[in-house]
């Protein structure tokens, strides 16, 4: 037996319970964000307002994230223990959904969504830095893959299941059930989430310090561009599929394929984010751009459509993990502020993506929306390629041939 193994302490185990709680919290957050879109007609009839007015529930949710994520992270990040803050955000989600479910009119409903948006921004600003502090450094990629699998599951089945519940029961019941899930998660989090090592630190996150670090701007620009490209097509997938001659029923199948393939991408990223982050990310982004570019050409058949949708979903799912790990590395001691910055820029990317997609739809037509999505994706690829020493450096297995990469990827 090699001497290095004699007397060496066992590798620290991942806090699986806590990571799964966070994944479930992410699932609840994304489902909460997307659910009004699927229940829009019901909410409109019940509240007695136009469907366009109900759209403000989603707009208000996104807007408050943009304006509050960084200030609140700076205000609370150094004053409240990370575990306590994460539990408080889950409780706020539950309260928001209870208020929304009990709203007699649009005014209280918007107020409830504003509270949910604040909680959403705080959750995503604090979750990744918290995870980076409770797992071994060599396991951050795998831990992020576990936690952010909740997002892809929500995209694949969360909102559709919530919409189905709203059809079988009522839209109010859907949000009450989400609130109940949030309450249970908060109780479990008290028991299962470990305390972060620096939870009692009084140092507030420094956005100025983060922006001075090489690579932060690169990641905070490239990642939102990828979200912009994704939501350019994702928002208008239904008219694109109709133009391709596929039946309306294929839209739901397509969204599930993208979300389900995203889980595969997350699994792959969990295996490679710590050892081969640069090559893996470049490959994923290149595949994503290629899928967008080929959809108008090869997407007119069931087989071609499903293959390209699978590539799209898997690449996009992996991209989120690689970029999350990249911003934490680039942010260094200011990782909290750097991560908060990406929360804001990502929301802007999503919002701009929907508007950019609408512009492409009205000017070029539904068939060419994927081409429009490929443009910001290609721009992100160029940024990543140019940021080898900053935001997107090579991993250990990409730079040192002598490293036993199978050892670095083995996590107990």
PDB file of N, CA and C in Angstrom, residues 60-162:
ATOM      1  N   UNK A  60     -43.076  41.821 -12.812  1.00  0.00           N
ATOM      2  CA  UNK A  60     -42.730  42.368 -11.497  1.00  0.00           C
ATOM      3  C   UNK A  60     -41.735  41.460 -10.784  1.00  0.00           C
ATOM      4  N   UNK A  61     -41.915  40.165 -10.924  1.00  0.00           N
ATOM      5  CA  UNK A  61     -41.034  39.187 -10.292  1.00  0.00           C
ATOM      6  C   UNK A  61     -39.602  39.372 -10.788  1.00  0.00           C
ATOM      7  N   UNK A  62     -39.439  39.472 -12.118  1.00  0.00           N
ATOM      8  CA  UNK A  62     -38.101  39.619 -12.694  1.00  0.00           C
ATOM      9  C   UNK A  62     -37.493  40.979 -12.376  1.00  0.00           C
ATOM     10  N   UNK A  63     -38.322  42.035 -12.429  1.00  0.00           N
ATOM     11  CA  UNK A  63     -37.804  43.386 -12.222  1.00  0.00           C
ATOM     12  C   UNK A  63     -37.247  43.572 -10.822  1.00  0.00           C
ATOM     13  N   UNK A  64     -37.944  43.040  -9.822  1.00  0.00           N
ATOM     14  CA  UNK A  64     -37.482  43.249  -8.450  1.00  0.00           C
ATOM     15  C   UNK A  64     -36.180  42.494  -8.196  1.00  0.00           C
ATOM     16  N   UNK A  65     -35.963  41.384  -8.912  1.00  0.00           N
ATOM     17  CA  UNK A  65     -34.690  40.676  -8.786  1.00  0.00           C
ATOM     18  C   UNK A  65     -33.543  41.563  -9.269  1.00  0.00           C
ATOM     19  N   UNK A  66     -33.750  42.212 -10.408  1.00  0.00           N
ATOM     20  CA  UNK A  66     -32.706  43.056 -10.988  1.00  0.00           C
ATOM     21  C   UNK A  66     -32.320  44.189 -10.042  1.00  0.00           C
ATOM     22  N   UNK A  67     -33.318  44.790  -9.393  1.00  0.00           N
ATOM     23  CA  UNK A  67     -33.056  45.989  -8.590  1.00  0.00           C
ATOM     24  C   UNK A  67     -32.689  45.702  -7.136  1.00  0.00           C
ATOM     25  N   UNK A  68     -32.928  44.486  -6.657  1.00  0.00           N
ATOM     26  CA  UNK A  68     -32.683  44.231  -5.234  1.00  0.00           C
ATOM     27  C   UNK A  68     -31.606  43.194  -4.953  1.00  0.00           C
ATOM     28  N   UNK A  69     -31.257  42.359  -5.925  1.00  0.00           N
ATOM     29  CA  UNK A  69     -30.337  41.250  -5.634  1.00  0.00           C
ATOM     30  C   UNK A  69     -29.000  41.734  -5.083  1.00  0.00           C
ATOM     31  N   UNK A  70     -28.358  42.676  -5.768  1.00  0.00           N
ATOM     32  CA  UNK A  70     -27.043  43.137  -5.318  1.00  0.00           C
ATOM     33  C   UNK A  70     -27.133  43.972  -4.047  1.00  0.00           C
ATOM     34  N   UNK A  71     -28.032  44.990  -3.955  1.00  0.00           N
ATOM     35  CA  UNK A  71     -28.099  45.762  -2.710  1.00  0.00           C
ATOM     36  C   UNK A  71     -28.392  44.911  -1.478  1.00  0.00           C
ATOM     37  N   UNK A  72     -29.334  43.981  -1.594  1.00  0.00           N
ATOM     38  CA  UNK A  72     -29.661  43.151  -0.438  1.00  0.00           C
ATOM     39  C   UNK A  72     -28.525  42.191  -0.097  1.00  0.00           C
ATOM     40  N   UNK A  73     -27.842  41.697  -1.102  1.00  0.00           N
ATOM     41  CA  UNK A  73     -26.695  40.825  -0.833  1.00  0.00           C
ATOM     42  C   UNK A  73     -25.610  41.583  -0.073  1.00  0.00           C
ATOM     43  N   UNK A  74     -25.386  42.832  -0.464  1.00  0.00           N
ATOM     44  CA  UNK A  74     -24.392  43.656   0.220  1.00  0.00           C
ATOM     45  C   UNK A  74     -24.841  44.001   1.641  1.00  0.00           C
ATOM     46  N   UNK A  75     -26.130  44.263   1.796  1.00  0.00           N
ATOM     47  CA  UNK A  75     -26.651  44.673   3.096  1.00  0.00           C
ATOM     48  C   UNK A  75     -26.686  43.522   4.092  1.00  0.00           C
ATOM     49  N   UNK A  76     -27.111  42.350   3.623  1.00  0.00           N
ATOM     50  CA  UNK A  76     -27.350  41.240   4.533  1.00  0.00           C
ATOM     51  C   UNK A  76     -26.248  40.201   4.546  1.00  0.00           C
ATOM     52  N   UNK A  77     -25.450  40.164   3.444  1.00  0.00           N
ATOM     53  CA  UNK A  77     -24.483  39.088   3.305  1.00  0.00           C
ATOM     54  C   UNK A  77     -23.485  38.982   4.439  1.00  0.00           C
ATOM     55  N   UNK A  78     -23.030  40.099   5.000  1.00  0.00           N
ATOM     56  CA  UNK A  78     -22.054  40.046   6.068  1.00  0.00           C
ATOM     57  C   UNK A  78     -22.651  40.137   7.449  1.00  0.00           C
ATOM     58  N   UNK A  79     -23.975  40.232   7.557  1.00  0.00           N
ATOM     59  CA  UNK A  79     -24.621  40.446   8.848  1.00  0.00           C
ATOM     60  C   UNK A  79     -25.436  39.254   9.334  1.00  0.00           C
ATOM     61  N   UNK A  80     -25.854  38.409   8.417  1.00  0.00           N
ATOM     62  CA  UNK A  80     -26.684  37.267   8.778  1.00  0.00           C
ATOM     63  C   UNK A  80     -25.981  36.000   8.327  1.00  0.00           C
ATOM     64  N   UNK A  81     -25.998  35.005   9.185  1.00  0.00           N
ATOM     65  CA  UNK A  81     -25.372  33.727   8.827  1.00  0.00           C
ATOM     66  C   UNK A  81     -25.992  33.178   7.544  1.00  0.00           C
ATOM     67  N   UNK A  82     -25.147  32.578   6.726  1.00  0.00           N
ATOM     68  CA  UNK A  82     -25.589  32.130   5.404  1.00  0.00           C
ATOM     69  C   UNK A  82     -26.719  31.108   5.504  1.00  0.00           C
ATOM     70  N   UNK A  83     -26.607  30.186   6.421  1.00  0.00           N
ATOM     71  CA  UNK A  83     -27.658  29.190   6.588  1.00  0.00           C
ATOM     72  C   UNK A  83     -28.974  29.866   6.961  1.00  0.00           C
ATOM     73  N   UNK A  84     -28.919  30.791   7.894  1.00  0.00           N
ATOM     74  CA  UNK A  84     -30.123  31.501   8.326  1.00  0.00           C
ATOM     75  C   UNK A  84     -30.747  32.272   7.177  1.00  0.00           C
ATOM     76  N   UNK A  85     -29.909  32.912   6.363  1.00  0.00           N
ATOM     77  CA  UNK A  85     -30.416  33.703   5.250  1.00  0.00           C
ATOM     78  C   UNK A  85     -31.091  32.814   4.203  1.00  0.00           C
ATOM     79  N   UNK A  86     -30.511  31.659   3.916  1.00  0.00           N
ATOM     80  CA  UNK A  86     -31.118  30.756   2.950  1.00  0.00           C
ATOM     81  C   UNK A  86     -32.462  30.234   3.454  1.00  0.00           C
ATOM     82  N   UNK A  87     -32.538  29.898   4.735  1.00  0.00           N
ATOM     83  CA  UNK A  87     -33.807  29.431   5.295  1.00  0.00           C
ATOM     84  C   UNK A  87     -34.856  30.536   5.217  1.00  0.00           C
ATOM     85  N   UNK A  88     -34.436  31.774   5.503  1.00  0.00           N
ATOM     86  CA  UNK A  88     -35.374  32.905   5.445  1.00  0.00           C
ATOM     87  C   UNK A  88     -35.915  33.101   4.034  1.00  0.00           C
ATOM     88  N   UNK A  89     -35.083  32.890   3.005  1.00  0.00           N
ATOM     89  CA  UNK A  89     -35.577  33.062   1.637  1.00  0.00           C
ATOM     90  C   UNK A  89     -36.610  31.991   1.283  1.00  0.00           C
ATOM     91  N   UNK A  90     -36.413  30.764   1.763  1.00  0.00           N
ATOM     92  CA  UNK A  90     -37.388  29.701   1.497  1.00  0.00           C
ATOM     93  C   UNK A  90     -38.715  30.017   2.187  1.00  0.00           C
ATOM     94  N   UNK A  91     -38.631  30.529   3.409  1.00  0.00           N
ATOM     95  CA  UNK A  91     -39.850  30.940   4.113  1.00  0.00           C
ATOM     96  C   UNK A  91     -40.552  32.064   3.355  1.00  0.00           C
ATOM     97  N   UNK A  92     -39.766  33.008   2.829  1.00  0.00           N
ATOM     98  CA  UNK A  92     -40.357  34.122   2.074  1.00  0.00           C
ATOM     99  C   UNK A  92     -41.070  33.620   0.824  1.00  0.00           C
ATOM    100  N   UNK A  93     -40.519  32.594   0.167  1.00  0.00           N
ATOM    101  CA  UNK A  93     -41.217  31.987  -0.978  1.00  0.00           C
ATOM    102  C   UNK A  93     -42.584  31.457  -0.554  1.00  0.00           C
ATOM    103  N   UNK A  94     -42.611  30.756   0.574  1.00  0.00           N
ATOM    104  CA  UNK A  94     -43.866  30.182   1.054  1.00  0.00           C
ATOM    105  C   UNK A  94     -44.885  31.278   1.352  1.00  0.00           C
ATOM    106  N   UNK A  95     -44.443  32.334   2.026  1.00  0.00           N
ATOM    107  CA  UNK A  95     -45.348  33.444   2.361  1.00  0.00           C
ATOM    108  C   UNK A  95     -45.850  34.118   1.083  1.00  0.00           C
ATOM    109  N   UNK A  96     -44.949  34.322   0.130  1.00  0.00           N
ATOM    110  CA  UNK A  96     -45.328  34.948  -1.142  1.00  0.00           C
ATOM    111  C   UNK A  96     -46.422  34.151  -1.837  1.00  0.00           C
ATOM    112  N   UNK A  97     -46.278  32.841  -1.871  1.00  0.00           N
ATOM    113  CA  UNK A  97     -47.267  32.011  -2.563  1.00  0.00           C
ATOM    114  C   UNK A  97     -48.596  31.952  -1.814  1.00  0.00           C
ATOM    115  N   UNK A  98     -48.547  32.004  -0.481  1.00  0.00           N
ATOM    116  CA  UNK A  98     -49.797  32.065   0.293  1.00  0.00           C
ATOM    117  C   UNK A  98     -50.528  33.371  -0.001  1.00  0.00           C
ATOM    118  N   UNK A  99     -49.790  34.481  -0.013  1.00  0.00           N
ATOM    119  CA  UNK A  99     -50.404  35.781  -0.297  1.00  0.00           C
ATOM    120  C   UNK A  99     -50.995  35.810  -1.701  1.00  0.00           C
ATOM    121  N   UNK A 100     -50.265  35.242  -2.660  1.00  0.00           N
ATOM    122  CA  UNK A 100     -50.764  35.226  -4.027  1.00  0.00           C
ATOM    123  C   UNK A 100     -52.040  34.388  -4.131  1.00  0.00           C
ATOM    124  N   UNK A 101     -52.034  33.234  -3.481  1.00  0.00           N
ATOM    125  CA  UNK A 101     -53.201  32.352  -3.542  1.00  0.00           C
ATOM    126  C   UNK A 101     -54.438  32.969  -2.894  1.00  0.00           C
ATOM    127  N   UNK A 102     -54.218  33.869  -1.937  1.00  0.00           N
ATOM    128  CA  UNK A 102     -55.349  34.483  -1.229  1.00  0.00           C
ATOM    129  C   UNK A 102     -55.675  35.884  -1.738  1.00  0.00           C
ATOM    130  N   UNK A 103     -55.029  36.316  -2.840  1.00  0.00           N
ATOM    131  CA  UNK A 103     -55.224  37.676  -3.339  1.00  0.00           C
ATOM    132  C   UNK A 103     -56.630  37.859  -3.920  1.00  0.00           C
ATOM    133  N   UNK A 104     -57.368  38.887  -3.448  1.00  0.00           N
ATOM    134  CA  UNK A 104     -58.688  39.165  -4.030  1.00  0.00           C
ATOM    135  C   UNK A 104     -58.600  39.975  -5.317  1.00  0.00           C
ATOM    136  N   UNK A 105     -57.455  40.617  -5.549  1.00  0.00           N
ATOM    137  CA  UNK A 105     -57.293  41.455  -6.734  1.00  0.00           C
ATOM    138  C   UNK A 105     -55.855  41.485  -7.194  1.00  0.00           C
ATOM    139  N   UNK A 106     -55.620  42.206  -8.291  1.00  0.00           N
ATOM    140  CA  UNK A 106     -54.296  42.216  -8.901  1.00  0.00           C
ATOM    141  C   UNK A 106     -53.262  42.925  -8.031  1.00  0.00           C
ATOM    142  N   UNK A 107     -53.689  43.926  -7.262  1.00  0.00           N
ATOM    143  CA  UNK A 107     -52.747  44.706  -6.467  1.00  0.00           C
ATOM    144  C   UNK A 107     -51.990  43.851  -5.461  1.00  0.00           C
ATOM    145  N   UNK A 108     -52.734  43.080  -4.642  1.00  0.00           N
ATOM    146  CA  UNK A 108     -52.074  42.216  -3.660  1.00  0.00           C
ATOM    147  C   UNK A 108     -51.281  41.117  -4.359  1.00  0.00           C
ATOM    148  N   UNK A 109     -51.784  40.647  -5.499  1.00  0.00           N
ATOM    149  CA  UNK A 109     -51.072  39.607  -6.242  1.00  0.00           C
ATOM    150  C   UNK A 109     -49.698  40.103  -6.689  1.00  0.00           C
ATOM    151  N   UNK A 110     -49.639  41.342  -7.172  1.00  0.00           N
ATOM    152  CA  UNK A 110     -48.345  41.906  -7.576  1.00  0.00           C
ATOM    153  C   UNK A 110     -47.438  42.068  -6.368  1.00  0.00           C
ATOM    154  N   UNK A 111     -47.999  42.530  -5.249  1.00  0.00           N
ATOM    155  CA  UNK A 111     -47.207  42.653  -4.030  1.00  0.00           C
ATOM    156  C   UNK A 111     -46.620  41.317  -3.594  1.00  0.00           C
ATOM    157  N   UNK A 112     -47.425  40.261  -3.704  1.00  0.00           N
ATOM    158  CA  UNK A 112     -46.940  38.927  -3.348  1.00  0.00           C
ATOM    159  C   UNK A 112     -45.798  38.507  -4.270  1.00  0.00           C
ATOM    160  N   UNK A 113     -45.928  38.817  -5.546  1.00  0.00           N
ATOM    161  CA  UNK A 113     -44.871  38.458  -6.491  1.00  0.00           C
ATOM    162  C   UNK A 113     -43.599  39.270  -6.259  1.00  0.00           C
ATOM    163  N   UNK A 114     -43.739  40.506  -5.823  1.00  0.00           N
ATOM    164  CA  UNK A 114     -42.553  41.299  -5.498  1.00  0.00           C
ATOM    165  C   UNK A 114     -41.782  40.657  -4.356  1.00  0.00           C
ATOM    166  N   UNK A 115     -42.511  40.172  -3.343  1.00  0.00           N
ATOM    167  CA  UNK A 115     -41.853  39.478  -2.237  1.00  0.00           C
ATOM    168  C   UNK A 115     -41.161  38.219  -2.744  1.00  0.00           C
ATOM    169  N   UNK A 116     -41.830  37.478  -3.628  1.00  0.00           N
ATOM    170  CA  UNK A 116     -41.218  36.289  -4.198  1.00  0.00           C
ATOM    171  C   UNK A 116     -39.973  36.608  -5.008  1.00  0.00           C
ATOM    172  N   UNK A 117     -40.006  37.727  -5.737  1.00  0.00           N
ATOM    173  CA  UNK A 117     -38.836  38.128  -6.510  1.00  0.00           C
ATOM    174  C   UNK A 117     -37.651  38.473  -5.624  1.00  0.00           C
ATOM    175  N   UNK A 118     -37.911  39.161  -4.513  1.00  0.00           N
ATOM    176  CA  UNK A 118     -36.840  39.468  -3.562  1.00  0.00           C
ATOM    177  C   UNK A 118     -36.221  38.175  -3.045  1.00  0.00           C
ATOM    178  N   UNK A 119     -37.088  37.223  -2.676  1.00  0.00           N
ATOM    179  CA  UNK A 119     -36.589  35.938  -2.174  1.00  0.00           C
ATOM    180  C   UNK A 119     -35.792  35.204  -3.248  1.00  0.00           C
ATOM    181  N   UNK A 120     -36.262  35.267  -4.485  1.00  0.00           N
ATOM    182  CA  UNK A 120     -35.581  34.600  -5.593  1.00  0.00           C
ATOM    183  C   UNK A 120     -34.170  35.155  -5.763  1.00  0.00           C
ATOM    184  N   UNK A 121     -34.050  36.474  -5.788  1.00  0.00           N
ATOM    185  CA  UNK A 121     -32.741  37.089  -5.946  1.00  0.00           C
ATOM    186  C   UNK A 121     -31.794  36.734  -4.825  1.00  0.00           C
ATOM    187  N   UNK A 122     -32.307  36.728  -3.590  1.00  0.00           N
ATOM    188  CA  UNK A 122     -31.463  36.393  -2.450  1.00  0.00           C
ATOM    189  C   UNK A 122     -31.048  34.923  -2.473  1.00  0.00           C
ATOM    190  N   UNK A 123     -31.969  34.059  -2.892  1.00  0.00           N
ATOM    191  CA  UNK A 123     -31.643  32.632  -2.941  1.00  0.00           C
ATOM    192  C   UNK A 123     -30.502  32.361  -3.907  1.00  0.00           C
ATOM    193  N   UNK A 124     -30.639  32.868  -5.141  1.00  0.00           N
ATOM    194  CA  UNK A 124     -29.627  32.575  -6.143  1.00  0.00           C
ATOM    195  C   UNK A 124     -28.337  33.360  -5.898  1.00  0.00           C
ATOM    196  N   UNK A 125     -28.420  34.501  -5.211  1.00  0.00           N
ATOM    197  CA  UNK A 125     -27.196  35.231  -4.871  1.00  0.00           C
ATOM    198  C   UNK A 125     -26.396  34.496  -3.803  1.00  0.00           C
ATOM    199  N   UNK A 126     -27.102  33.861  -2.875  1.00  0.00           N
ATOM    200  CA  UNK A 126     -26.415  33.248  -1.746  1.00  0.00           C
ATOM    201  C   UNK A 126     -26.144  31.766  -1.859  1.00  0.00           C
ATOM    202  N   UNK A 127     -26.885  31.066  -2.725  1.00  0.00           N
ATOM    203  CA  UNK A 127     -26.807  29.612  -2.714  1.00  0.00           C
ATOM    204  C   UNK A 127     -25.458  29.088  -3.203  1.00  0.00           C
ATOM    205  N   UNK A 128     -24.981  29.584  -4.348  1.00  0.00           N
ATOM    206  CA  UNK A 128     -23.726  29.065  -4.887  1.00  0.00           C
ATOM    207  C   UNK A 128     -22.529  29.360  -3.970  1.00  0.00           C
ATOM    208  N   UNK A 129     -22.360  30.595  -3.468  1.00  0.00           N
ATOM    209  CA  UNK A 129     -21.254  30.823  -2.532  1.00  0.00           C
ATOM    210  C   UNK A 129     -21.354  29.968  -1.269  1.00  0.00           C
ATOM    211  N   UNK A 130     -22.581  29.728  -0.806  1.00  0.00           N
ATOM    212  CA  UNK A 130     -22.778  28.867   0.366  1.00  0.00           C
ATOM    213  C   UNK A 130     -22.310  27.441   0.069  1.00  0.00           C
ATOM    214  N   UNK A 131     -22.718  26.916  -1.090  1.00  0.00           N
ATOM    215  CA  UNK A 131     -22.321  25.558  -1.467  1.00  0.00           C
ATOM    216  C   UNK A 131     -20.803  25.463  -1.559  1.00  0.00           C
ATOM    217  N   UNK A 132     -20.162  26.481  -2.122  1.00  0.00           N
ATOM    218  CA  UNK A 132     -18.705  26.469  -2.266  1.00  0.00           C
ATOM    219  C   UNK A 132     -17.999  26.424  -0.916  1.00  0.00           C
ATOM    220  N   UNK A 133     -18.679  26.832   0.148  1.00  0.00           N
ATOM    221  CA  UNK A 133     -18.077  26.863   1.472  1.00  0.00           C
ATOM    222  C   UNK A 133     -18.339  25.595   2.282  1.00  0.00           C
ATOM    223  N   UNK A 134     -19.290  24.781   1.883  1.00  0.00           N
ATOM    224  CA  UNK A 134     -19.618  23.604   2.693  1.00  0.00           C
ATOM    225  C   UNK A 134     -19.140  22.298   2.060  1.00  0.00           C
ATOM    226  N   UNK A 135     -18.496  22.386   0.884  1.00  0.00           N
ATOM    227  CA  UNK A 135     -17.976  21.170   0.252  1.00  0.00           C
ATOM    228  C   UNK A 135     -16.481  21.336   0.007  1.00  0.00           C
ATOM    229  N   UNK A 136     -15.748  20.229  -0.137  1.00  0.00           N
ATOM    230  CA  UNK A 136     -14.319  20.324  -0.455  1.00  0.00           C
ATOM    231  C   UNK A 136     -14.107  21.041  -1.780  1.00  0.00           C
ATOM    232  N   UNK A 137     -12.978  21.719  -1.910  1.00  0.00           N
ATOM    233  CA  UNK A 137     -12.710  22.513  -3.113  1.00  0.00           C
ATOM    234  C   UNK A 137     -12.761  21.668  -4.379  1.00  0.00           C
ATOM    235  N   UNK A 138     -12.301  20.412  -4.304  1.00  0.00           N
ATOM    236  CA  UNK A 138     -12.263  19.578  -5.499  1.00  0.00           C
ATOM    237  C   UNK A 138     -13.643  19.049  -5.877  1.00  0.00           C
ATOM    238  N   UNK A 139     -14.654  19.287  -5.021  1.00  0.00           N
ATOM    239  CA  UNK A 139     -15.994  18.745  -5.275  1.00  0.00           C
ATOM    240  C   UNK A 139     -17.020  19.821  -5.596  1.00  0.00           C
ATOM    241  N   UNK A 140     -16.566  21.051  -5.808  1.00  0.00           N
ATOM    242  CA  UNK A 140     -17.514  22.141  -6.040  1.00  0.00           C
ATOM    243  C   UNK A 140     -18.353  21.884  -7.295  1.00  0.00           C
ATOM    244  N   UNK A 141     -17.736  21.433  -8.368  1.00  0.00           N
ATOM    245  CA  UNK A 141     -18.473  21.193  -9.609  1.00  0.00           C
ATOM    246  C   UNK A 141     -19.577  20.172  -9.426  1.00  0.00           C
ATOM    247  N   UNK A 142     -19.247  19.055  -8.769  1.00  0.00           N
ATOM    248  CA  UNK A 142     -20.255  18.022  -8.539  1.00  0.00           C
ATOM    249  C   UNK A 142     -21.371  18.547  -7.643  1.00  0.00           C
ATOM    250  N   UNK A 143     -21.009  19.289  -6.599  1.00  0.00           N
ATOM    251  CA  UNK A 143     -22.021  19.831  -5.693  1.00  0.00           C
ATOM    252  C   UNK A 143     -22.949  20.798  -6.419  1.00  0.00           C
ATOM    253  N   UNK A 144     -22.382  21.650  -7.285  1.00  0.00           N
ATOM    254  CA  UNK A 144     -23.213  22.575  -8.056  1.00  0.00           C
ATOM    255  C   UNK A 144     -24.160  21.810  -8.977  1.00  0.00           C
ATOM    256  N   UNK A 145     -23.675  20.711  -9.558  1.00  0.00           N
ATOM    257  CA  UNK A 145     -24.532  19.919 -10.441  1.00  0.00           C
ATOM    258  C   UNK A 145     -25.718  19.352  -9.674  1.00  0.00           C
ATOM    259  N   UNK A 146     -25.473  18.910  -8.449  1.00  0.00           N
ATOM    260  CA  UNK A 146     -26.569  18.378  -7.629  1.00  0.00           C
ATOM    261  C   UNK A 146     -27.574  19.472  -7.319  1.00  0.00           C
ATOM    262  N   UNK A 147     -27.082  20.607  -6.855  1.00  0.00           N
ATOM    263  CA  UNK A 147     -27.978  21.689  -6.429  1.00  0.00           C
ATOM    264  C   UNK A 147     -28.775  22.246  -7.601  1.00  0.00           C
ATOM    265  N   UNK A 148     -28.102  22.480  -8.726  1.00  0.00           N
ATOM    266  CA  UNK A 148     -28.782  23.139  -9.841  1.00  0.00           C
ATOM    267  C   UNK A 148     -29.548  22.168 -10.734  1.00  0.00           C
ATOM    268  N   UNK A 149     -29.540  20.877 -10.375  1.00  0.00           N
ATOM    269  CA  UNK A 149     -30.436  19.951 -11.070  1.00  0.00           C
ATOM    270  C   UNK A 149     -31.889  20.317 -10.811  1.00  0.00           C
ATOM    271  N   UNK A 150     -32.158  20.948  -9.658  1.00  0.00           N
ATOM    272  CA  UNK A 150     -33.525  21.370  -9.361  1.00  0.00           C
ATOM    273  C   UNK A 150     -34.073  22.336 -10.387  1.00  0.00           C
ATOM    274  N   UNK A 151     -33.202  23.174 -10.947  1.00  0.00           N
ATOM    275  CA  UNK A 151     -33.633  24.126 -11.960  1.00  0.00           C
ATOM    276  C   UNK A 151     -34.114  23.418 -13.220  1.00  0.00           C
ATOM    277  N   UNK A 152     -33.316  22.450 -13.699  1.00  0.00           N
ATOM    278  CA  UNK A 152     -33.709  21.734 -14.915  1.00  0.00           C
ATOM    279  C   UNK A 152     -34.949  20.884 -14.699  1.00  0.00           C
ATOM    280  N   UNK A 153     -35.066  20.284 -13.517  1.00  0.00           N
ATOM    281  CA  UNK A 153     -36.266  19.501 -13.231  1.00  0.00           C
ATOM    282  C   UNK A 153     -37.490  20.402 -13.247  1.00  0.00           C
ATOM    283  N   UNK A 154     -37.351  21.616 -12.704  1.00  0.00           N
ATOM    284  CA  UNK A 154     -38.475  22.555 -12.710  1.00  0.00           C
ATOM    285  C   UNK A 154     -38.840  22.953 -14.129  1.00  0.00           C
ATOM    286  N   UNK A 155     -37.823  23.193 -14.963  1.00  0.00           N
ATOM    287  CA  UNK A 155     -38.100  23.549 -16.357  1.00  0.00           C
ATOM    288  C   UNK A 155     -38.775  22.408 -17.099  1.00  0.00           C
ATOM    289  N   UNK A 156     -38.374  21.160 -16.749  1.00  0.00           N
ATOM    290  CA  UNK A 156     -38.914  20.006 -17.456  1.00  0.00           C
ATOM    291  C   UNK A 156     -40.308  19.628 -16.979  1.00  0.00           C
ATOM    292  N   UNK A 157     -40.502  19.607 -15.647  1.00  0.00           N
ATOM    293  CA  UNK A 157     -41.778  19.085 -15.139  1.00  0.00           C
ATOM    294  C   UNK A 157     -42.459  19.985 -14.121  1.00  0.00           C
ATOM    295  N   UNK A 158     -41.719  20.915 -13.513  1.00  0.00           N
ATOM    296  CA  UNK A 158     -42.298  21.723 -12.438  1.00  0.00           C
ATOM    297  C   UNK A 158     -43.478  22.557 -12.879  1.00  0.00           C
ATOM    298  N   UNK A 159     -43.232  23.431 -13.855  1.00  0.00           N
ATOM    299  CA  UNK A 159     -44.307  24.292 -14.337  1.00  0.00           C
ATOM    300  C   UNK A 159     -45.430  23.496 -15.013  1.00  0.00           C
ATOM    301  N   UNK A 160     -45.119  22.472 -15.836  1.00  0.00           N
ATOM    302  CA  UNK A 160     -46.220  21.683 -16.410  1.00  0.00           C
ATOM    303  C   UNK A 160     -47.088  20.994 -15.362  1.00  0.00           C
ATOM    304  N   UNK A 161     -46.465  20.442 -14.304  1.00  0.00           N
ATOM    305  CA  UNK A 161     -47.253  19.789 -13.264  1.00  0.00           C
ATOM    306  C   UNK A 161     -48.107  20.806 -12.515  1.00  0.00           C
ATOM    307  N   UNK A 162     -47.515  21.978 -12.226  1.00  0.00           N
ATOM    308  CA  UNK A 162     -48.279  23.025 -11.560  1.00  0.00           C
ATOM    309  C   UNK A 162     -49.447  23.482 -12.394  1.00  0.00           C
TER     310      UNK A 162
END
